Coordinates of C-alpha atoms and ligand atoms in Angstrom, one line a residue:
E551 CA -20.0 -5.1 5.1
A552 CA -19.3 -4.1 8.5
D553 CA -21.2 -1.1 10.0
A554 CA -19.6 2.2 10.4
G555 CA -18.0 3.0 13.7
P556 CA -17.2 2.8 16.4
L557 CA -13.7 3.7 15.4
P558 CA -10.9 2.4 17.6
E559 CA -9.4 5.2 19.7
Y560 CA -6.0 5.5 17.6
V561 CA -8.0 6.3 14.5
E562 CA -10.8 8.2 16.1
F563 CA -9.9 11.3 14.0
K564 CA -11.0 9.5 10.9
D565 CA -14.0 9.8 8.9
A566 CA -16.2 6.8 10.0
D567 CA -18.6 7.1 7.1
A568 CA -15.9 6.8 4.4
L569 CA -14.7 3.5 6.1
I570 CA -15.6 -0.3 6.3
I571 CA -14.4 -1.4 9.8
H572 CA -13.3 -4.9 9.5
S573 CA -11.4 -5.1 12.8
N574 CA -9.6 -2.6 15.2
N575 CA -6.6 -3.0 13.0
T576 CA -8.1 -3.6 9.6
I577 CA -10.1 -0.6 8.3
E578 CA -10.8 -0.1 4.7
T579 CA -11.9 2.9 2.5
K580 CA -15.3 2.6 0.8
R581 CA -15.1 2.3 -3.0
D582 CA -17.2 5.2 -3.7
V583 CA -15.2 7.7 -1.6
F584 CA -12.3 7.6 -4.0
G585 CA -14.0 9.1 -7.0
V586 CA -11.3 10.9 -9.0
Q587 CA -9.1 12.0 -6.0
P588 CA -5.5 12.2 -6.8
I589 CA -4.4 12.4 -3.1
T590 CA -6.3 10.3 -0.4
S591 CA -7.1 12.3 2.8
E592 CA -5.7 10.9 5.9
H593 CA -9.4 10.9 7.3
Q594 CA -10.3 8.4 4.6
L595 CA -7.1 6.4 4.2
Y596 CA -7.1 2.8 5.2
V597 CA -5.4 1.5 8.3
R598 CA -3.6 -2.0 8.8
N599 CA -1.7 -2.9 11.9
N600 CA -0.3 -6.5 12.4
V601 CA 0.3 -5.9 16.0
T602 CA -1.2 -3.4 18.6
P603 CA 0.4 -0.1 17.8
P604 CA 2.7 1.6 20.4
D605 CA 1.5 4.1 22.8
E606 CA 0.3 7.7 21.7
S607 CA 3.2 8.9 23.8
I608 CA 5.8 8.1 21.1
V609 CA 4.5 11.1 19.0
A610 CA 4.6 13.7 21.8
D611 CA 8.2 14.6 21.1
R612 CA 8.6 13.6 17.5
D613 CA 12.0 15.2 16.9
A614 CA 13.5 13.2 19.8
W615 CA 12.5 9.8 18.3
E616 CA 15.7 7.6 17.7
V617 CA 16.5 5.3 14.8
S618 CA 19.5 3.3 15.0
I619 CA 21.3 2.8 11.7
E620 CA 23.3 -0.4 11.2
G621 CA 25.2 -2.1 8.3
V622 CA 27.0 1.1 7.5
A623 CA 30.6 2.1 7.9
N624 CA 29.9 4.1 11.0
P625 CA 26.8 2.7 12.7
G626 CA 24.9 4.7 15.3
S627 CA 21.7 6.4 16.4
V628 CA 20.1 9.3 14.9
T629 CA 17.1 11.4 16.0
V630 CA 14.3 12.5 13.7
G631 CA 15.6 16.2 14.5
D632 CA 19.0 14.9 13.1
L633 CA 17.4 13.4 9.8
K634 CA 15.5 16.8 9.3
R635 CA 18.8 18.5 8.8
M636 CA 20.3 15.9 6.3
G637 CA 18.0 16.5 3.6
V638 CA 14.4 16.4 2.3
E639 CA 12.4 15.1 -0.4
T640 CA 8.5 14.5 -1.0
V641 CA 7.2 11.6 -3.0
A642 CA 3.5 10.8 -4.1
M643 CA 3.0 7.3 -3.6
V644 CA 0.3 4.5 -3.6
L645 CA 0.3 2.9 -0.2
Q646 CA -1.5 -0.4 -0.7
C647 CA -1.7 -3.4 1.5
S648 CA -0.5 -6.8 0.1
G649 CA -3.9 -8.2 0.6
N650 CA -5.9 -5.5 -1.2
G651 CA -8.3 -7.4 -3.4
R652 CA -8.1 -10.5 -1.6
A653 CA -11.9 -10.8 -1.6
F654 CA -11.8 -11.0 -5.6
F655 CA -9.9 -14.2 -5.6
E656 CA -12.1 -17.2 -6.2
H657 CA -10.3 -19.6 -3.9
E658 CA -10.9 -19.4 0.0
T659 CA -8.5 -17.3 1.8
S660 CA -8.1 -16.5 5.5
G661 CA -7.3 -12.9 6.3
T662 CA -9.3 -9.7 5.9
Q663 CA -11.4 -9.9 2.9
W664 CA -10.2 -6.4 1.4
Q665 CA -11.9 -5.2 -1.7
T666 CA -10.5 -2.1 -3.4
G667 CA -10.0 0.0 -0.5
A668 CA -6.9 -1.2 1.4
A669 CA -5.0 1.7 -0.7
G670 CA -4.7 5.3 -0.9
C671 CA -2.3 7.7 -2.6
V672 CA -0.5 10.0 -0.3
L673 CA 2.5 12.3 -0.2
W674 CA 5.5 11.3 2.1
T675 CA 8.1 13.7 3.1
G676 CA 11.4 12.7 4.6
V677 CA 15.3 12.3 4.0
P678 CA 16.5 9.8 1.3
L679 CA 17.9 6.8 3.1
R680 CA 20.7 7.1 0.5
T681 CA 21.7 10.4 2.2
V682 CA 21.6 9.0 5.6
V683 CA 23.7 6.0 4.9
E684 CA 26.3 8.3 3.0
N685 CA 26.4 10.6 6.0
M686 CA 27.4 7.3 8.1
G687 CA 30.2 6.1 5.7
G688 CA 28.3 4.3 3.2
V689 CA 26.9 0.7 3.1
A690 CA 28.8 -2.0 4.7
D691 CA 30.4 -4.7 2.5
G692 CA 28.3 -7.7 1.7
A693 CA 25.0 -6.0 2.4
Q694 CA 22.3 -7.0 0.1
F695 CA 19.0 -6.0 1.9
V696 CA 17.6 -3.1 3.8
T697 CA 16.0 -4.3 6.9
G698 CA 13.6 -2.1 8.8
T699 CA 12.1 -2.7 12.4
G700 CA 8.9 -1.4 13.7
G701 CA 8.7 0.4 17.0
E702 CA 6.2 -1.8 18.8
E703 CA 6.9 -3.1 22.2
I704 CA 7.6 -6.9 21.6
P705 CA 8.2 -8.8 24.7
E706 CA 11.7 -10.2 24.4
G707 CA 12.1 -14.3 24.4
P708 CA 12.1 -16.9 21.9
N709 CA 8.7 -16.0 20.3
A710 CA 9.8 -12.4 19.6
A711 CA 10.5 -13.2 15.9
D712 CA 7.0 -14.5 15.5
V713 CA 5.2 -11.1 16.3
M714 CA 7.7 -8.4 15.6
V715 CA 7.1 -6.3 12.4
E716 CA 10.5 -6.4 10.6
R717 CA 10.8 -6.4 6.9
S718 CA 13.8 -6.8 4.4
V719 CA 13.7 -5.3 0.9
P720 CA 16.4 -5.7 -1.9
L721 CA 19.3 -3.2 -1.5
D722 CA 19.1 -2.1 -5.1
V723 CA 16.0 -0.1 -4.1
L724 CA 17.9 2.0 -1.6
D725 CA 17.7 5.0 -3.7
S726 CA 14.2 5.2 -3.7
I727 CA 13.6 4.9 0.0
L728 CA 12.6 7.6 2.3
L729 CA 12.8 8.0 6.2
A730 CA 9.6 10.0 6.4
W731 CA 8.1 12.3 9.0
D732 CA 5.2 13.9 7.2
M733 CA 2.2 12.5 5.4
N734 CA 0.2 15.0 3.2
G735 CA 2.0 17.8 4.6
E736 CA 1.4 17.0 8.3
P737 CA 3.3 15.1 10.8
I738 CA 2.6 11.4 10.3
S739 CA -0.2 10.4 12.8
L740 CA 0.6 7.4 15.1
A741 CA -1.9 5.3 13.1
H742 CA 0.2 5.7 10.1
G743 CA 3.5 5.3 11.7
G744 CA 4.6 8.5 13.1
P745 CA 7.1 9.8 14.4
L746 CA 9.0 8.2 11.6
R747 CA 8.2 5.7 8.7
M748 CA 10.4 3.8 6.3
I749 CA 8.7 4.4 2.9
V750 CA 9.7 2.1 0.0
P751 CA 7.9 3.4 -3.2
G752 CA 6.4 0.9 -5.3
F753 CA 6.4 -1.8 -2.7
T754 CA 3.2 -3.2 -1.0
G755 CA 2.1 -1.9 2.5
V756 CA 3.8 -4.3 4.7
N757 CA 7.2 -3.2 3.5
N758 CA 6.5 0.4 4.7
V759 CA 7.5 -0.1 8.3
K760 CA 5.8 2.2 10.7
Y761 CA 7.4 3.7 13.9
I762 CA 10.9 2.7 12.5
K763 CA 13.3 2.2 15.1
R764 CA 16.1 0.4 13.4
V765 CA 17.4 0.4 9.8
A766 CA 20.1 -2.1 8.9
M767 CA 21.8 -2.9 5.7
T768 CA 21.9 -6.8 6.1
E769 CA 23.5 -9.6 4.3
V770 CA 20.4 -11.9 4.7
E771 CA 16.6 -11.4 5.1
T772 CA 15.4 -10.9 8.6
D773 CA 14.1 -14.3 10.1
A774 CA 11.0 -12.6 11.6
L775 CA 7.9 -14.6 10.7
I776 CA 6.4 -11.8 8.9
Q777 CA 9.2 -12.0 6.4
S778 CA 10.2 -15.6 6.3
Q779 CA 6.8 -17.2 6.2
R780 CA 4.2 -14.5 5.8
Y781 CA 3.9 -12.2 3.0
R782 CA 5.1 -14.7 0.4
L783 CA 3.5 -15.9 -2.8
V784 CA 2.8 -19.4 -1.8
P785 CA 1.2 -21.8 -4.2
L786 CA -2.1 -23.1 -3.0
G787 CA -1.9 -26.0 -0.6
E788 CA 1.6 -25.3 0.4
S789 CA 2.8 -23.4 3.5
G790 CA 4.9 -20.2 3.7
S791 CA 8.6 -20.6 3.7
P792 CA 11.6 -18.6 2.4
E793 CA 11.7 -20.5 -0.9
F794 CA 8.6 -18.6 -2.1
P795 CA 8.7 -15.3 -3.6
S796 CA 8.4 -12.2 -1.0
V797 CA 5.6 -9.8 -1.4
W798 CA 7.6 -6.8 -2.6
Q799 CA 7.0 -4.7 -5.8
M800 CA 3.4 -3.9 -6.7
E801 CA 2.1 -4.6 -10.2
V802 CA -0.1 -2.6 -12.5
K803 CA -3.7 -2.1 -11.2
S804 CA -6.9 -0.1 -11.7
W805 CA -10.5 -0.2 -10.6
I806 CA -13.6 1.5 -11.3
T807 CA -14.9 4.2 -8.6
G808 CA -18.4 5.1 -10.2
P809 CA -21.0 4.7 -11.2
L810 CA -21.5 1.9 -8.6
E811 CA -25.0 2.1 -8.4
D812 CA -28.1 1.8 -10.7
A813 CA -28.8 5.2 -12.4
A814 CA -31.3 6.9 -15.1
S815 CA -30.1 6.9 -18.7
G816 CA -28.1 9.8 -20.2
M817 CA -24.6 11.2 -20.0
H818 CA -22.4 9.6 -17.3
Q819 CA -18.8 10.0 -16.3
I820 CA -17.3 6.6 -15.7
T821 CA -14.6 7.1 -13.2
G822 CA -11.5 5.1 -11.8
L823 CA -8.1 5.0 -10.6
A824 CA -5.1 3.5 -12.2
F825 CA -1.3 2.9 -11.0
G826 CA 1.6 1.0 -12.4
G827 CA 3.0 -0.1 -8.9
I828 CA 6.8 -0.2 -9.3
N829 CA 6.5 1.2 -12.8
A830 CA 4.8 4.4 -13.9
I831 CA 1.3 4.1 -15.2
D832 CA 0.9 4.5 -19.0
S833 CA -2.8 4.0 -20.1
V834 CA -6.0 2.8 -18.9
E835 CA -9.1 1.3 -20.9
V836 CA -12.7 0.9 -19.9
S837 CA -15.3 -1.8 -20.9
L838 CA -19.0 -1.7 -20.5
D839 CA -19.5 -5.3 -21.6
D840 CA -17.3 -7.2 -19.3
G841 CA -14.1 -6.9 -21.4
E842 CA -15.8 -7.7 -24.9
T843 CA -14.8 -4.1 -26.2
W844 CA -12.5 -1.6 -24.7
E845 CA -12.2 2.2 -25.0
D846 CA -9.3 4.5 -23.9
A847 CA -10.0 6.4 -20.8
Q848 CA -8.6 9.8 -20.1
F849 CA -6.5 10.9 -17.0
V850 CA -7.9 14.0 -15.4
A851 CA -5.2 14.9 -12.9
P852 CA -1.6 15.9 -13.4
D853 CA 1.1 13.1 -13.2
L854 CA 2.4 13.1 -9.7
G855 CA 5.2 10.9 -10.6
R856 CA 5.9 7.1 -11.2
Y857 CA 4.7 5.9 -7.9
A858 CA 1.4 7.7 -7.8
W859 CA -2.0 6.8 -9.0
R860 CA -3.9 8.7 -11.7
P861 CA -7.7 9.3 -11.8
F862 CA -9.4 8.6 -15.2
V863 CA -12.6 9.3 -16.8
L864 CA -14.7 8.1 -19.7
A865 CA -17.8 10.0 -20.8
K866 CA -20.6 7.8 -22.0
D867 CA -24.3 8.3 -23.2
L868 CA -25.7 5.3 -21.4
A869 CA -29.0 3.9 -22.9
P870 CA -31.2 1.8 -20.6
G871 CA -29.8 -1.7 -20.1
S872 CA -27.5 -3.7 -18.0
Y873 CA -23.6 -3.0 -18.1
R874 CA -20.7 -4.8 -16.5
I875 CA -18.0 -1.9 -16.1
V876 CA -14.3 -3.0 -15.8
S877 CA -11.0 -1.2 -16.3
R878 CA -7.6 -2.5 -17.5
A879 CA -4.3 -0.5 -17.0
T880 CA -1.0 -0.9 -18.8
D881 CA 2.3 0.5 -17.2
S882 CA 5.3 2.2 -18.9
E883 CA 7.1 -1.3 -19.5
G884 CA 4.2 -2.6 -21.4
N885 CA 2.7 -4.8 -18.6
Q886 CA -1.2 -5.1 -18.6
Q887 CA -3.4 -6.2 -16.1
P888 CA -4.2 -9.9 -16.4
E889 CA -7.8 -11.0 -16.9
A890 CA -7.4 -12.9 -13.5
T891 CA -4.6 -13.0 -10.9
E892 CA -2.7 -16.3 -10.6
P893 CA -4.0 -17.6 -7.2
N894 CA -1.7 -17.8 -4.1
Q895 CA -2.4 -19.3 -0.7
S896 CA -3.1 -16.0 1.2
G897 CA -4.6 -14.0 -1.6
Y898 CA -1.8 -11.4 -2.0
N899 CA -1.2 -8.9 -5.0
H900 CA -4.5 -9.2 -6.6
N901 CA -4.6 -7.3 -9.8
G902 CA -7.0 -9.0 -12.2
W903 CA -9.3 -6.9 -14.3
R904 CA -12.5 -9.0 -14.4
A905 CA -13.3 -9.8 -10.8
P906 CA -13.4 -6.0 -9.4
G907 CA -16.0 -5.3 -12.1
V908 CA -19.3 -3.4 -11.4
D909 CA -22.8 -4.2 -12.4
V910 CA -25.0 -1.4 -13.2
T911 CA -28.5 -1.2 -14.5
I912 CA -29.5 1.9 -16.4
S913 CA -33.3 2.6 -16.7
Ligands
LIG862 N1 4.5 -1.2 10.4 C1 4.5 -1.7 11.6 N2 5.6 -1.1 12.5 N3 3.6 -2.5 12.1 C2 2.7 -2.9 11.4 O1 1.8 -3.7 11.9 N4 1.8 -3.2 9.2 C3 2.1 -3.1 7.7 C4 2.7 -1.7 7.2 N5 3.8 -1.4 8.2 C5 2.7 -2.6 9.9 C6 3.5 -1.8 9.5 C7 1.0 -3.4 6.8 S1 0.6 -5.0 6.6 C8 0.4 -2.4 6.0 S2 -0.7 -2.8 4.6 C9 0.6 -0.9 6.2 O2 1.6 -0.8 7.2 C10 -0.5 -0.2 6.4 O3 -0.3 1.1 6.6 P1 -1.3 2.2 6.9 O4 -0.5 3.6 7.2 O5 -2.5 2.2 5.9 O6 -2.0 1.6 8.2 MO1 -0.6 -5.0 4.4 O7 0.6 -5.5 3.2

């Protein structure tokens, strides 16, 4: 584990004690920090940037930020100020990096060895993209994807597509997408994509493009490297290419948040978090013997909607001994976390229940 601090300047406002700093642009929330919190504070939320974020000056006059809307009958630019007059909605959503849990795969993976903390559940407020598109005459004929472009300054030239953050998601999720300006009721910080971010509920982190400057309904997926070769479920030993599935929808997942350390015998509340990803969460079980026997856990916070996570508890009177505590969630479609996740080259979409288990000795 990396030491706390110093935090890079653009995330200086964060709580260093709550975070594992892997690098300047990969910062994870410590496992014990989550507890049973239904919403993750911005001070504790993980950060991941693929390229250097834009200058702080882009959040100086937020309402003036422009986003170009293309692939509609009447394309054009709109400002955040314009968007705020079109409509507003709020969604509670798990924001989770595609690589969260990479450290739990058995094969060697390059990339940040995230454990459980490249995830958080936050509230996004913004206008539904559907409303914006209807205001501009509707989706252009033939469109099949929503393609969002990040606002980083990318030097033009033949290599631009190798570094730019541009992601395409299927057009059939258009109705759930937001163009958001607030996170947890505050203007989105630069670190998390202010002044405007494209939010695709139920899709992994990378699809939620920060400082969005262009949204296009496109016939094909972008050829940016981050879409065409990276963030794909590539079989071991192969290299990234558009023939392999894109990392899009998140799957059902849960993990234990406590106890994480040895403790004295007696009454304990086993705690954790569970979410369904693209589907709602239905239920979660806990095992104290590495999956031999399971008991139903109980949700302890209101249901904040299909895309949110739900904290759970299981009260146990623990006698002295060794325990391996694991959790296994089921979504509203009956999908259950697998024991282990099928390996993929870059270690994306980990949701196996066994590997994130916690060893605790009770004395
Ligand atoms: N966006 C942009 N513009 N840029 C970058 O870099 N990254 C991604 C997303 N978006 C980016 C963007 C990723 S990759 C992630 S995870 C996310 O974001 C994160 O978020 P936060 O807010 O937490 O930082 Mo992985 O799948």
